[in-house]
Short mmCIF file of C-alpha atoms in Angstrom, two decimals:
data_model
loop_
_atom_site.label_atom_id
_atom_site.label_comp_id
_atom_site.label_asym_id
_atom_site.label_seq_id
_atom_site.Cartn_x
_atom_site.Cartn_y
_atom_site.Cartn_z
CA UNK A 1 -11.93 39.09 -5.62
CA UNK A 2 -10.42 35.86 -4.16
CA UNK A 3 -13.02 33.59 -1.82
CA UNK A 4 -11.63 33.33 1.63
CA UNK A 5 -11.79 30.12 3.39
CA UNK A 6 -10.47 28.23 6.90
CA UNK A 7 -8.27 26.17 5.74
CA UNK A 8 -7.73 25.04 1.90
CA UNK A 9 -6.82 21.54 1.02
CA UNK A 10 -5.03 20.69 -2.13
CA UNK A 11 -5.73 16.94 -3.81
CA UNK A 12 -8.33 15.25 -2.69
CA UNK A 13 -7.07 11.44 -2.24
CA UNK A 14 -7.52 9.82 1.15
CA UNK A 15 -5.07 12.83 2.86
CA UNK A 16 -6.52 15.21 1.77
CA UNK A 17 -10.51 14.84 1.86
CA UNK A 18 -10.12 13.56 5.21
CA UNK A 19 -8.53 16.21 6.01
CA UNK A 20 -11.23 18.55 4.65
CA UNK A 21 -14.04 16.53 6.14
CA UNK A 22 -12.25 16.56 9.61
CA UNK A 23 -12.01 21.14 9.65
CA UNK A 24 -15.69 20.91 8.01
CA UNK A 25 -16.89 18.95 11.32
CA UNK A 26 -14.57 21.18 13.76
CA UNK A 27 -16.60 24.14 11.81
CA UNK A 28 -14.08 25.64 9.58
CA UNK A 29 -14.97 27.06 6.48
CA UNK A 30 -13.05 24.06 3.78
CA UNK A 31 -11.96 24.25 0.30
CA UNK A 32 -10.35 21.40 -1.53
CA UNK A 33 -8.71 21.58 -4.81
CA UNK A 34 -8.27 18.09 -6.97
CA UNK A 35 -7.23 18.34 -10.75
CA UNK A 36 -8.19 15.18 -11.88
CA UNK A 37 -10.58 12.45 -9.41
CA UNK A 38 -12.07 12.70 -6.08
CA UNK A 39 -10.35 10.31 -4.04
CA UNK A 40 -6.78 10.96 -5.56
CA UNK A 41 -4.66 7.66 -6.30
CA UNK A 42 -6.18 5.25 -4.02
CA UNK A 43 -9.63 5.06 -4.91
CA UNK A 44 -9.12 5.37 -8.75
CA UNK A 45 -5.68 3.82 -9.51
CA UNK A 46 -4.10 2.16 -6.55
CA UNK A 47 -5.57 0.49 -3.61
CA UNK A 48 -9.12 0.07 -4.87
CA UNK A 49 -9.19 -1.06 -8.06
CA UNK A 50 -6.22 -3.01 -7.49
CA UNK A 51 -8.34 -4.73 -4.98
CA UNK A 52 -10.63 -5.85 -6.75
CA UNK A 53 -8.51 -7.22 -9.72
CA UNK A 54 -6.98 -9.52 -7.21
CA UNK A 55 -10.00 -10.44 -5.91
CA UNK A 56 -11.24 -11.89 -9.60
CA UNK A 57 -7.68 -13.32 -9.46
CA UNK A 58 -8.55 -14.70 -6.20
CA UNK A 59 -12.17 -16.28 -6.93
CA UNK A 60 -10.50 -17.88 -10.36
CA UNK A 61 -7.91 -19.30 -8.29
CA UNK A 62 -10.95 -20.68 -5.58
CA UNK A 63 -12.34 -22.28 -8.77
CA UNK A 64 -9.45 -24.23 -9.71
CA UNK A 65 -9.81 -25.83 -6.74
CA UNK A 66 -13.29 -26.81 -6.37
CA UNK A 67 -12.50 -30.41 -6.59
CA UNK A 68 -11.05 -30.22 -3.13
CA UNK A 69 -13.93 -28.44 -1.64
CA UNK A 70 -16.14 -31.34 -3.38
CA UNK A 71 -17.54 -29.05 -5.96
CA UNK A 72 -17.79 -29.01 -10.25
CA UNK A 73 -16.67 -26.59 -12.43
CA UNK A 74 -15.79 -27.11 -15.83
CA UNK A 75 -14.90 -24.81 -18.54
CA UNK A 76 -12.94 -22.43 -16.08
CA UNK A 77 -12.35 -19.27 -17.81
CA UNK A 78 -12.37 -15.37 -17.99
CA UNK A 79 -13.49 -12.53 -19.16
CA UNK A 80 -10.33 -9.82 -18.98
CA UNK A 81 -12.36 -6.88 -19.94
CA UNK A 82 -15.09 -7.70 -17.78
CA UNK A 83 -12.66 -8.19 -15.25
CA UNK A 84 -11.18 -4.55 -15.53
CA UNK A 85 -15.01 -3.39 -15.90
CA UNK A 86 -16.17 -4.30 -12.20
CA UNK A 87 -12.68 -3.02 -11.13
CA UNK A 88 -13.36 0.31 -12.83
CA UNK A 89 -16.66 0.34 -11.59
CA UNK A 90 -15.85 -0.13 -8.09
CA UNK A 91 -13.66 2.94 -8.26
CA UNK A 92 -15.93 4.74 -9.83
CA UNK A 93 -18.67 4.07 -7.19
CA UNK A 94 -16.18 4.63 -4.05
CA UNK A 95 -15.28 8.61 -6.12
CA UNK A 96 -18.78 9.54 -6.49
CA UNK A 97 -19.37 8.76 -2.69
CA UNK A 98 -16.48 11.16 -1.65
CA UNK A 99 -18.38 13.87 -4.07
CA UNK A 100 -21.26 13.11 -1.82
CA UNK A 101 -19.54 12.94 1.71
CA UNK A 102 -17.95 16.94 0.41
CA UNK A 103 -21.63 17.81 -0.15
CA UNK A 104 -22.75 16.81 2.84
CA UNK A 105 -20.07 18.69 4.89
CA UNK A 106 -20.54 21.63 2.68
CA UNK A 107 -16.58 21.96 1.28
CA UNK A 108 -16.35 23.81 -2.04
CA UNK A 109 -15.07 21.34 -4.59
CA UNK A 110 -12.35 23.20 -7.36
CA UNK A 111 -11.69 21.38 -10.03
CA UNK A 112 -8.05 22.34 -11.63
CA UNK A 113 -4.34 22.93 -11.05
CA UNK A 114 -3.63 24.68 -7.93
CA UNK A 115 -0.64 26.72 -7.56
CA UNK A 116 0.79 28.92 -4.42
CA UNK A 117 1.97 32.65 -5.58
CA UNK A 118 2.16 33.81 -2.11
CA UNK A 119 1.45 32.72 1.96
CA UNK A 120 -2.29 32.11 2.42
CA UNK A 121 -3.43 32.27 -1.12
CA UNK A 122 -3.95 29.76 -3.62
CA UNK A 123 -4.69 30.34 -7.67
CA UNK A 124 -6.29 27.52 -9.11
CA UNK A 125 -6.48 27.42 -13.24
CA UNK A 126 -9.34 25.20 -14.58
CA UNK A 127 -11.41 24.95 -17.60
CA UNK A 128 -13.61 28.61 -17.17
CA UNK A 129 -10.46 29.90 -16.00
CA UNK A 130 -8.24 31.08 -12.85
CA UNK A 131 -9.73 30.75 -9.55
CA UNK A 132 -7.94 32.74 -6.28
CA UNK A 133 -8.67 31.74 -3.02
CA UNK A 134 -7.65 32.48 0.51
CA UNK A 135 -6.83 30.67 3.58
CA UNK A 136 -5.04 31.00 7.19
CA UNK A 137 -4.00 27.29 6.35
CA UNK A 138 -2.56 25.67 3.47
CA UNK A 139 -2.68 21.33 3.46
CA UNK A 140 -0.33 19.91 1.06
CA UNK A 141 -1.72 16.59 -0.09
CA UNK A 142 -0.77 16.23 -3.56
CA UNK A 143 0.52 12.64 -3.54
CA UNK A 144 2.98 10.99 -5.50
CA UNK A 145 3.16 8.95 -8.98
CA UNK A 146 5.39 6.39 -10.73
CA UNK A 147 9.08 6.75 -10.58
CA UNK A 148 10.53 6.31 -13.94
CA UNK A 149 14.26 5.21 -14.28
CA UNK A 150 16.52 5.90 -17.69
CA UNK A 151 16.25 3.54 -20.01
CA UNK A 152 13.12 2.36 -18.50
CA UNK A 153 10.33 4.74 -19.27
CA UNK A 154 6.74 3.10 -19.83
CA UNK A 155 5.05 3.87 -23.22
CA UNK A 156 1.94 2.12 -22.25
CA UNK A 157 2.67 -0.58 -24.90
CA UNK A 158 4.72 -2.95 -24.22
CA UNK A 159 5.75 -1.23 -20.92
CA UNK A 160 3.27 -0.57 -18.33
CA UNK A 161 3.47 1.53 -15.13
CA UNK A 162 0.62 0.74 -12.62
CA UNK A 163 -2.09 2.83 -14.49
CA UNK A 164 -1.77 0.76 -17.89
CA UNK A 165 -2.01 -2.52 -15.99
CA UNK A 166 -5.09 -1.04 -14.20
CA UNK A 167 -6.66 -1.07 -18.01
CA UNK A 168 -4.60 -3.87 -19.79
CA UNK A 169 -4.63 -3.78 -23.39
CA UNK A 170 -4.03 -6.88 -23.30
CA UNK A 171 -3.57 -10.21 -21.10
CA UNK A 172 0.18 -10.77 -21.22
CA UNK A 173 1.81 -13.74 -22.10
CA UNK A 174 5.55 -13.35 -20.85
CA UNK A 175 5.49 -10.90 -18.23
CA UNK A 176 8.45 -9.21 -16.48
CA UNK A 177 7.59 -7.28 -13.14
CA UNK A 178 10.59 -4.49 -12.14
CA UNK A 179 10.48 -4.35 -8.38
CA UNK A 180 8.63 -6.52 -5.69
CA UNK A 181 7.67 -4.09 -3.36
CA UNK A 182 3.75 -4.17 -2.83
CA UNK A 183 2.83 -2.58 -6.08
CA UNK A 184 4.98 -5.24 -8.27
CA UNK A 185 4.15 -8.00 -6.35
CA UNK A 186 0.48 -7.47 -6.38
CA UNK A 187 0.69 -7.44 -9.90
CA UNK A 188 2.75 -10.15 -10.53
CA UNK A 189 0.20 -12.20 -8.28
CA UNK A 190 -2.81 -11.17 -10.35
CA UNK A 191 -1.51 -11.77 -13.85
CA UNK A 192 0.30 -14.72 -12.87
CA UNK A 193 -3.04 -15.97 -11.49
CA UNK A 194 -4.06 -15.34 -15.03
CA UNK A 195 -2.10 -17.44 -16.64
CA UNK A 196 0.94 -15.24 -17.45
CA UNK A 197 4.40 -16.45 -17.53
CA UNK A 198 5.52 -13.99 -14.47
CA UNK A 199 9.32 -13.01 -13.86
CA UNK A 200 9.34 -10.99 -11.20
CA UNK A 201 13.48 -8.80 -10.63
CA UNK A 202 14.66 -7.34 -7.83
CA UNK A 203 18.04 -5.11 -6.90
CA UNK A 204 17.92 -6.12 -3.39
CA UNK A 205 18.87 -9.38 -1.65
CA UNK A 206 15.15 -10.59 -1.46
CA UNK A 207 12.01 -10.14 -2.44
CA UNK A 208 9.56 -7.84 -0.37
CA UNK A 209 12.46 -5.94 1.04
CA UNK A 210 10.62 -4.14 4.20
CA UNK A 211 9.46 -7.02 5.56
CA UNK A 212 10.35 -9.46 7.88
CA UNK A 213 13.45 -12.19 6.40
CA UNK A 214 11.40 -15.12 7.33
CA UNK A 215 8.60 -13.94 5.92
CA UNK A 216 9.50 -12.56 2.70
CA UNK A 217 11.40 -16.13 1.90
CA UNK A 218 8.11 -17.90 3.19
CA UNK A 219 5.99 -16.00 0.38
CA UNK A 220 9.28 -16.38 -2.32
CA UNK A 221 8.57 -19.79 -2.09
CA UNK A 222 4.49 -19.78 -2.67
CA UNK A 223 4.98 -17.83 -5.30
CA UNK A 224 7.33 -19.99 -6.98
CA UNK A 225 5.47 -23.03 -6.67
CA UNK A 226 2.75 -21.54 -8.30
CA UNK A 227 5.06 -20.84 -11.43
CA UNK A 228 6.51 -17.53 -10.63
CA UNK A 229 10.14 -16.82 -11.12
CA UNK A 230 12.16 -14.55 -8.89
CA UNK A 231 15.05 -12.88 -9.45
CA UNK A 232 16.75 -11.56 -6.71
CA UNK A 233 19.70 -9.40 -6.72
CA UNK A 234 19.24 -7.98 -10.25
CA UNK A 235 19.05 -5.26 -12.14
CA UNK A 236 17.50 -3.95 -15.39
CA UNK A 237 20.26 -2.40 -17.24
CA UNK A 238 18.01 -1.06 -20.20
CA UNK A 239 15.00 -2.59 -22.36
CA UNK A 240 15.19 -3.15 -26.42
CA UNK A 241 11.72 -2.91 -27.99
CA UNK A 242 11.35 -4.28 -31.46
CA UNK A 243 8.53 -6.24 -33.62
CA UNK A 244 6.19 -6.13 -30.61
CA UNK A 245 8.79 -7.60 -28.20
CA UNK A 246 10.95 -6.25 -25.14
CA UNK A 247 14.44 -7.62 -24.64
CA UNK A 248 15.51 -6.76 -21.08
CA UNK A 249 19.08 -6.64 -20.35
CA UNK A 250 19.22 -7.95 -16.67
CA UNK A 251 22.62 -7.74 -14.86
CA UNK A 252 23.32 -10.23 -12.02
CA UNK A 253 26.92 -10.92 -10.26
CA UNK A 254 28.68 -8.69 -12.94
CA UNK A 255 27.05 -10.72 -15.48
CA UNK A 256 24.55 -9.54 -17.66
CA UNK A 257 22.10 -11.87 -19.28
CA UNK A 258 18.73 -11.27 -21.81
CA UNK A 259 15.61 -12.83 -21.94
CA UNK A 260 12.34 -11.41 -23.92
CA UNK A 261 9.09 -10.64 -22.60
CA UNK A 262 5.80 -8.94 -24.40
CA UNK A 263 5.23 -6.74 -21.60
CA UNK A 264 6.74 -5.39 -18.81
CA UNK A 265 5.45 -3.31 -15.68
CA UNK A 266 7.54 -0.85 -14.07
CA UNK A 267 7.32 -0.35 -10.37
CA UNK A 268 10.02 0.81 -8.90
CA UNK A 269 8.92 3.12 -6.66
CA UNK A 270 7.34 6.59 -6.31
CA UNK A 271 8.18 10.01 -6.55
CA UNK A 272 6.12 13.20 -4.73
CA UNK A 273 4.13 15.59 -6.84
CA UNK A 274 5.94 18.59 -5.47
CA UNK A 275 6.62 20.29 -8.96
CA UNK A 276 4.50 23.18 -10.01
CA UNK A 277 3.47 24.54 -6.91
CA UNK A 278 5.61 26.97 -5.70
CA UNK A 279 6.74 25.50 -2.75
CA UNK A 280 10.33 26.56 -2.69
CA UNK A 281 9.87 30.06 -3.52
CA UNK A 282 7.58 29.74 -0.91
CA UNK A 283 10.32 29.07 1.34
CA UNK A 284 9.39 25.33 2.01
CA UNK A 285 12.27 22.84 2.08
CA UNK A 286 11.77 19.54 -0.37
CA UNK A 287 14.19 16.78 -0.02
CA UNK A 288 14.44 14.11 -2.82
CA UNK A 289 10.84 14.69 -4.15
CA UNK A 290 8.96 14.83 -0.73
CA UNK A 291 8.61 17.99 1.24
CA UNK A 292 10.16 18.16 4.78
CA UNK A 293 7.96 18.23 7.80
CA UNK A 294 8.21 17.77 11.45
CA UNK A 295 6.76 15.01 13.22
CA UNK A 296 3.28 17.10 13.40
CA UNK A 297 3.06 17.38 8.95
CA UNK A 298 4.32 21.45 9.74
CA UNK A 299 6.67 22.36 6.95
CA UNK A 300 7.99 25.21 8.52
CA UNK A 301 6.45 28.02 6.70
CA UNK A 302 3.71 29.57 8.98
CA UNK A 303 -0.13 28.06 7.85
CA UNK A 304 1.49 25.83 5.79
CA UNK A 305 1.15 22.00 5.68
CA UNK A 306 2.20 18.33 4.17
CA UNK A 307 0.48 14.80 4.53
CA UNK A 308 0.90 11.80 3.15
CA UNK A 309 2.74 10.53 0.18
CA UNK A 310 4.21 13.94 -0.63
CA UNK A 311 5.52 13.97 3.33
CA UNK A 312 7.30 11.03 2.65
CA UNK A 313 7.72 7.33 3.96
CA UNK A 314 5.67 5.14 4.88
CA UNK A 315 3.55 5.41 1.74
CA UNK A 316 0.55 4.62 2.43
CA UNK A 317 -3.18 5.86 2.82
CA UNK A 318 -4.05 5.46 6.21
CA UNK A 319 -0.77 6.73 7.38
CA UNK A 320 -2.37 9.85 4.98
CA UNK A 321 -5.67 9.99 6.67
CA UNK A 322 -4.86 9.94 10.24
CA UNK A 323 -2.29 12.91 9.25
CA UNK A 324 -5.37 14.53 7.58
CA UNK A 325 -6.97 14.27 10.70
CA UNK A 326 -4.26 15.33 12.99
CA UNK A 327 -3.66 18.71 10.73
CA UNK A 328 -7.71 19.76 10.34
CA UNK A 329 -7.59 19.38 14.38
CA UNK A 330 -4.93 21.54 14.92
CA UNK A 331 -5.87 24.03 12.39
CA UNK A 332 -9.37 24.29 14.37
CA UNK A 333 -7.23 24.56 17.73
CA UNK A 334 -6.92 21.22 18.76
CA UNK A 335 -3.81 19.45 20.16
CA UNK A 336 -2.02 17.78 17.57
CA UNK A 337 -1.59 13.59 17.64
CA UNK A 338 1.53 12.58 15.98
CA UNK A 339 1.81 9.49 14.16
CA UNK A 340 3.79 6.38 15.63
CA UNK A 341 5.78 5.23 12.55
CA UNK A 342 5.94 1.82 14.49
CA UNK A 343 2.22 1.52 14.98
CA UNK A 344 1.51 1.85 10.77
CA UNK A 345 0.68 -1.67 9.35
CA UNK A 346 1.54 -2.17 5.78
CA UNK A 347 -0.31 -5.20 3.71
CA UNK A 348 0.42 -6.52 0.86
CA UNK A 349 -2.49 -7.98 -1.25
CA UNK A 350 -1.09 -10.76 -3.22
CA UNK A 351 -1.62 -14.26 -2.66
CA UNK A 352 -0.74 -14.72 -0.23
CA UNK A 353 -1.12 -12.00 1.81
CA UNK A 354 1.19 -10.35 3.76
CA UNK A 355 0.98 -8.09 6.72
CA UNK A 356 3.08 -6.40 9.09
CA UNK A 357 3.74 -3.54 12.02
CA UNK A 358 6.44 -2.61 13.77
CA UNK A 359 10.32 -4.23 13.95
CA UNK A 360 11.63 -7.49 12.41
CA UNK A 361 13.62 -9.58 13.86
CA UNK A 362 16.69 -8.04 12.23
CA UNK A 363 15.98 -4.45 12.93
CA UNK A 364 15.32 -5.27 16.36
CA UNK A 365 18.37 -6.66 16.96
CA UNK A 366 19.93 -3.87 15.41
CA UNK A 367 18.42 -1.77 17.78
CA UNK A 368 19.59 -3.71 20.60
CA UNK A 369 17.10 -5.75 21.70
CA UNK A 370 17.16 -8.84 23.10
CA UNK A 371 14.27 -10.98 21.35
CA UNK A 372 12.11 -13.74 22.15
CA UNK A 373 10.51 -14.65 18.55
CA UNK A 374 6.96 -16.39 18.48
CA UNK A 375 6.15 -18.85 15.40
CA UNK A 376 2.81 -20.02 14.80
CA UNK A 377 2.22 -21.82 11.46
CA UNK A 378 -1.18 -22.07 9.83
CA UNK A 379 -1.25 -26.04 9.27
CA UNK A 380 -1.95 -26.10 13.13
CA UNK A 381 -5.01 -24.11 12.75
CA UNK A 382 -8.25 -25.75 12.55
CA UNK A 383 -10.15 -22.37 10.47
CA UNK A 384 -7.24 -22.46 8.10
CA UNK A 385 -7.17 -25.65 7.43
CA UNK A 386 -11.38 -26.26 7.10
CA UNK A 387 -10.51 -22.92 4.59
CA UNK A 388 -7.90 -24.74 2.66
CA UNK A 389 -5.75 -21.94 3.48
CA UNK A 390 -2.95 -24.19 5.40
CA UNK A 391 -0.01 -22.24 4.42
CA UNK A 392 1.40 -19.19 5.99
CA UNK A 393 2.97 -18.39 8.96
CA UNK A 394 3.16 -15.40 12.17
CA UNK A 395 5.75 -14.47 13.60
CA UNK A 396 5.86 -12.06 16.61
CA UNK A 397 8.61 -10.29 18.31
CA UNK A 398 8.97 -9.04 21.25
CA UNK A 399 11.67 -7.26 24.10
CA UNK A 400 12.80 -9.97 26.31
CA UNK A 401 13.26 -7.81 29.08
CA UNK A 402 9.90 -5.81 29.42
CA UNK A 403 7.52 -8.19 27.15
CA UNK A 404 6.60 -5.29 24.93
CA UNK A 405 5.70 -6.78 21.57
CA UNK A 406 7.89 -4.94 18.94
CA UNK A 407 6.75 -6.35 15.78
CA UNK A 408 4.40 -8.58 14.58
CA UNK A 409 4.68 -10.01 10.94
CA UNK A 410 2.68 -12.13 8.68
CA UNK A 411 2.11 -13.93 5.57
CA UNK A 412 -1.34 -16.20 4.69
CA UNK A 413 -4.59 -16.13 3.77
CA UNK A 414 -6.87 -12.91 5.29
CA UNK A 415 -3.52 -11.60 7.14
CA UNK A 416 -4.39 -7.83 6.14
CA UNK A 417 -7.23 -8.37 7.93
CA UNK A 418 -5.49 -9.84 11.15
CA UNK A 419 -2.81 -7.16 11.60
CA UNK A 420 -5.49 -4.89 13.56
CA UNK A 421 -5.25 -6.82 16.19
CA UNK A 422 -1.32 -6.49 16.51
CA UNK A 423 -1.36 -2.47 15.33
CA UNK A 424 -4.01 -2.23 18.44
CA UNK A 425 -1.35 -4.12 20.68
CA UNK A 426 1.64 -1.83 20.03
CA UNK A 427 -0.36 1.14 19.93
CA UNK A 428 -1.26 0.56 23.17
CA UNK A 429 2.00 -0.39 24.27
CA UNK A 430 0.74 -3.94 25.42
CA UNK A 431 3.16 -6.78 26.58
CA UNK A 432 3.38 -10.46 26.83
CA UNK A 433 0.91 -10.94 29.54
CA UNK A 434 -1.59 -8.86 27.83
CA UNK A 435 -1.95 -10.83 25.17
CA UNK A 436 -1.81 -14.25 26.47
CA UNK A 437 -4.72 -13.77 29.16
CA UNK A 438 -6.87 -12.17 25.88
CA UNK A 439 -9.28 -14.93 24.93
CA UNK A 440 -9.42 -15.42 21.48
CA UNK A 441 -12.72 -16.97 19.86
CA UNK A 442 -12.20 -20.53 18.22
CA UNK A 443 -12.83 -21.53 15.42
CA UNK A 444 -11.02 -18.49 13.90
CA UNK A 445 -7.71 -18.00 12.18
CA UNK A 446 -7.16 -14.70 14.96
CA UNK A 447 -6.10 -17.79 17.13
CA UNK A 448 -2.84 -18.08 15.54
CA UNK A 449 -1.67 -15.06 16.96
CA UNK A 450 -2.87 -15.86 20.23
CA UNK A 451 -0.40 -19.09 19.52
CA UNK A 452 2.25 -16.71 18.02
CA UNK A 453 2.62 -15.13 21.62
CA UNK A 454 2.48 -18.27 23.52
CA UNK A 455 5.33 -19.78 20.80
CA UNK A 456 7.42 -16.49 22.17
CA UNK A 457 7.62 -17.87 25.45
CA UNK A 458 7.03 -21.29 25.32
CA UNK A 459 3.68 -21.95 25.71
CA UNK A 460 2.24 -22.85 22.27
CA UNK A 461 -0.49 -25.43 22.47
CA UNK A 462 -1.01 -26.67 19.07
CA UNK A 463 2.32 -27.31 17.62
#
């Protein structure tokens, strides 16, 4: 006899248990299925763990530089498996507390592979067998994982997708990062922290394609001059492996070139973990990978559901969690709250940082605007420089006509931490005058984008 429940979630990454916390407080009766960790991707092989590599990465870079601060340290080394320990530990810590957060909001927790046979019901097979349960709503949060290209496939050797260099094997020596989105890039900033002889290759004109022109240059050029080479407008035709070596054939200007690495880490994007399911004989529609759903995660099919990655673009896990929320809400009876696409920040943790919401400066003359553009570069900020952090810039856009701020777009140090300030701005539609009569508290690097504005208009102080 099946168990009949509310609403039943399947995965359990930051979509989906927020999802099932969110129905459990709104007093539905919540079941979520995971077949692997609490906490899905994020929390056990993506934004955690990552997070705390770079942040190793980050304190070994601080003690480089301890002459400047007027500190000693000799001997500077480290400890890579140690390194991957604390990183592995944090994620481990942050899974066990979303065990305890399902306990506390009683949701049944089943471990296995879920699968949909018909509307409402869900058969989950795990290790004491198959499981059938019941609901009046079905969320879809199943993620994504690596995309894998011919020619290209990892074999956790000498070719790494984001999992293997989660757990290195080993600390590379000649490394050759495929893609510079966030994933690459964040990568390609910790191990060339490290010491590795970084390549990063990119097939489109620049590096950190979504964002901003201006800024993606500005970071091109810190991470060259700290020894990283960039190759834009390239391509990986195919990879050679042989006597513990990879010989990647990279194809530039009709040209095609070689040049041997020991490792190499794929990330060229991700693909949605739709397969296996049962989704289209269900009747729901799935477009390149990701299923199709309407601005409020409905896929169509009555009681039925998608959020986050496997919804599609922008993926990333707060876009995931407010969806979450949004669906648990309406599936108690709520009014739904659809997401603003142009309200999502997206960071990127490398060093250095970049952040960013809304329009750049292209796409917003693309869309018709007419711009004012704000500048406000760090060396005129008194935090940043008493940080030693005098390098980055932020840029803000806005409509010339109305003084709505369209996009805001950053790169430096603590930027991902900054953006909040700017998603709060366009979520609440503010303009021009909003922002410049906000007082911003000194000394503090949040006074750049006070200056940002100003710049926009003409009114910068401090350059």
């Amino acid at each position: 006899m099946a168990d009949n429940f509310d609403m039943i979630v399947i995965g359990a990454g930051p979509g989906g248990y927020v999802a099932a916390i969110r129905g459990a407080q709104l007093g539905l009766k919540v079941a979520i299925v995971e077949r692997e960790n609490l906490g899905g991707i994020c929390l056990n092989w993506g934004c955690i763990p990552t997070k705390a590599l770079l942040r190793s990465a980050e304190v070994f870079h601080l003690m480089h530089r301890a002459k400047e601060f007027g500190l000693k340290a000799e001997g500077i080394s480290y400890d890579l498996d140690a390194v991957v320990k604390r990183s592995r530990g944090v994620a481990k810590q942050l899974s066990s507390g979303i065990g305890h957060l399902m306990k506390k909001n009683k949701i049944t927790v089943v471990i296995g592979e879920a699968t949909i046979p018909a509307k409402g019901k869900v058969s989950v097979k795990g290790e004491k067998g198959t499981q059938d349960l019941t609901a009046k709503a079905i969320v879809l949060a199943t993620g994504a994982r690596a995309r894998t290209l011919p020619g290209l496939e990892a074999d956790g050797d000498l070719v790494w997708t984001y999992r293997h260099a989660l757990q290195p094997k080993r600390m590379p020596k000649k490394l050759l990062v495929i893609g510079s989105g966030a994933i690459g890039i964040e990568f390609a900033s910790f191990f060339n922290t490290l010491g590795a002889d970084t390549t990063v290759v990119e097939v489109m004109d620049r590096v950190l394609p979504v964002e901003d022109a201006e800024i993606a240059g500005f970071a091109k050029k810190a991470f060259e001059k700290q020894g990283m080479k960039i190759l834009e407008k390239t391509s990986v035709k195919k990879l050679d492996k042989a006597g513990g070596k990879v010989t990647a054939h990279l194809e530039s200007g009709g040209k095609v070139t070689t040049q041997e690495f020991d490792t190499v880490i794929s990330a060229v994007g991700i693909v949605g973990n739709v397969e296996g399911l049962g989704l289209e004989e269900l009747g729901v529609k799935i477009d390149r990978t990701h299923v199709v759903v309407d601005e409020y995660c409905r896929t169509g099919v009555d009681g039925v559901y998608a959020i986050g990655d496997i919804a599609g673009a922008p993926w990333l896990a707060h876009k995931a969690s407010h969806e979450g929320v949004m669906v648990a809400e309406m599936i108690a009876g709520q009014k739904g709250h659809p997401i603003k696409p142009g309200t999502i920040a997206g960071c990127t943790y490398c060093y250095p940082q970049i952040a960013s919401v809304g329009m750049t400066e292209a796409k917003a003359k693309e869309a018709g605007f007419d711009v004012k553009v704000g500048r406000f570069p760090f060396i005129g900020n008194g935090k940043a420089i008493a940080l030693g952090e005098a390098e980055g810039l932020i840029k803000t856009v806005f409509d010339a006509k109305t003084g709505e701020l369209l996009g805001a777009h950053m790169v430096g140090a603590e930027v991902t931490e900054l953006i909040q300030g700017y998603v709060i701005g366009r979520t609440l539609e503010t303009t021009e005058e909003d922002l410049m009569q906000t007082v911003f508290p000194h000394p503090t690097l949040s006074e750049m984008m006070h200056e940002s504005v100003l710049s926009a208009y003409g009114k910068a102080l401090h350059i």
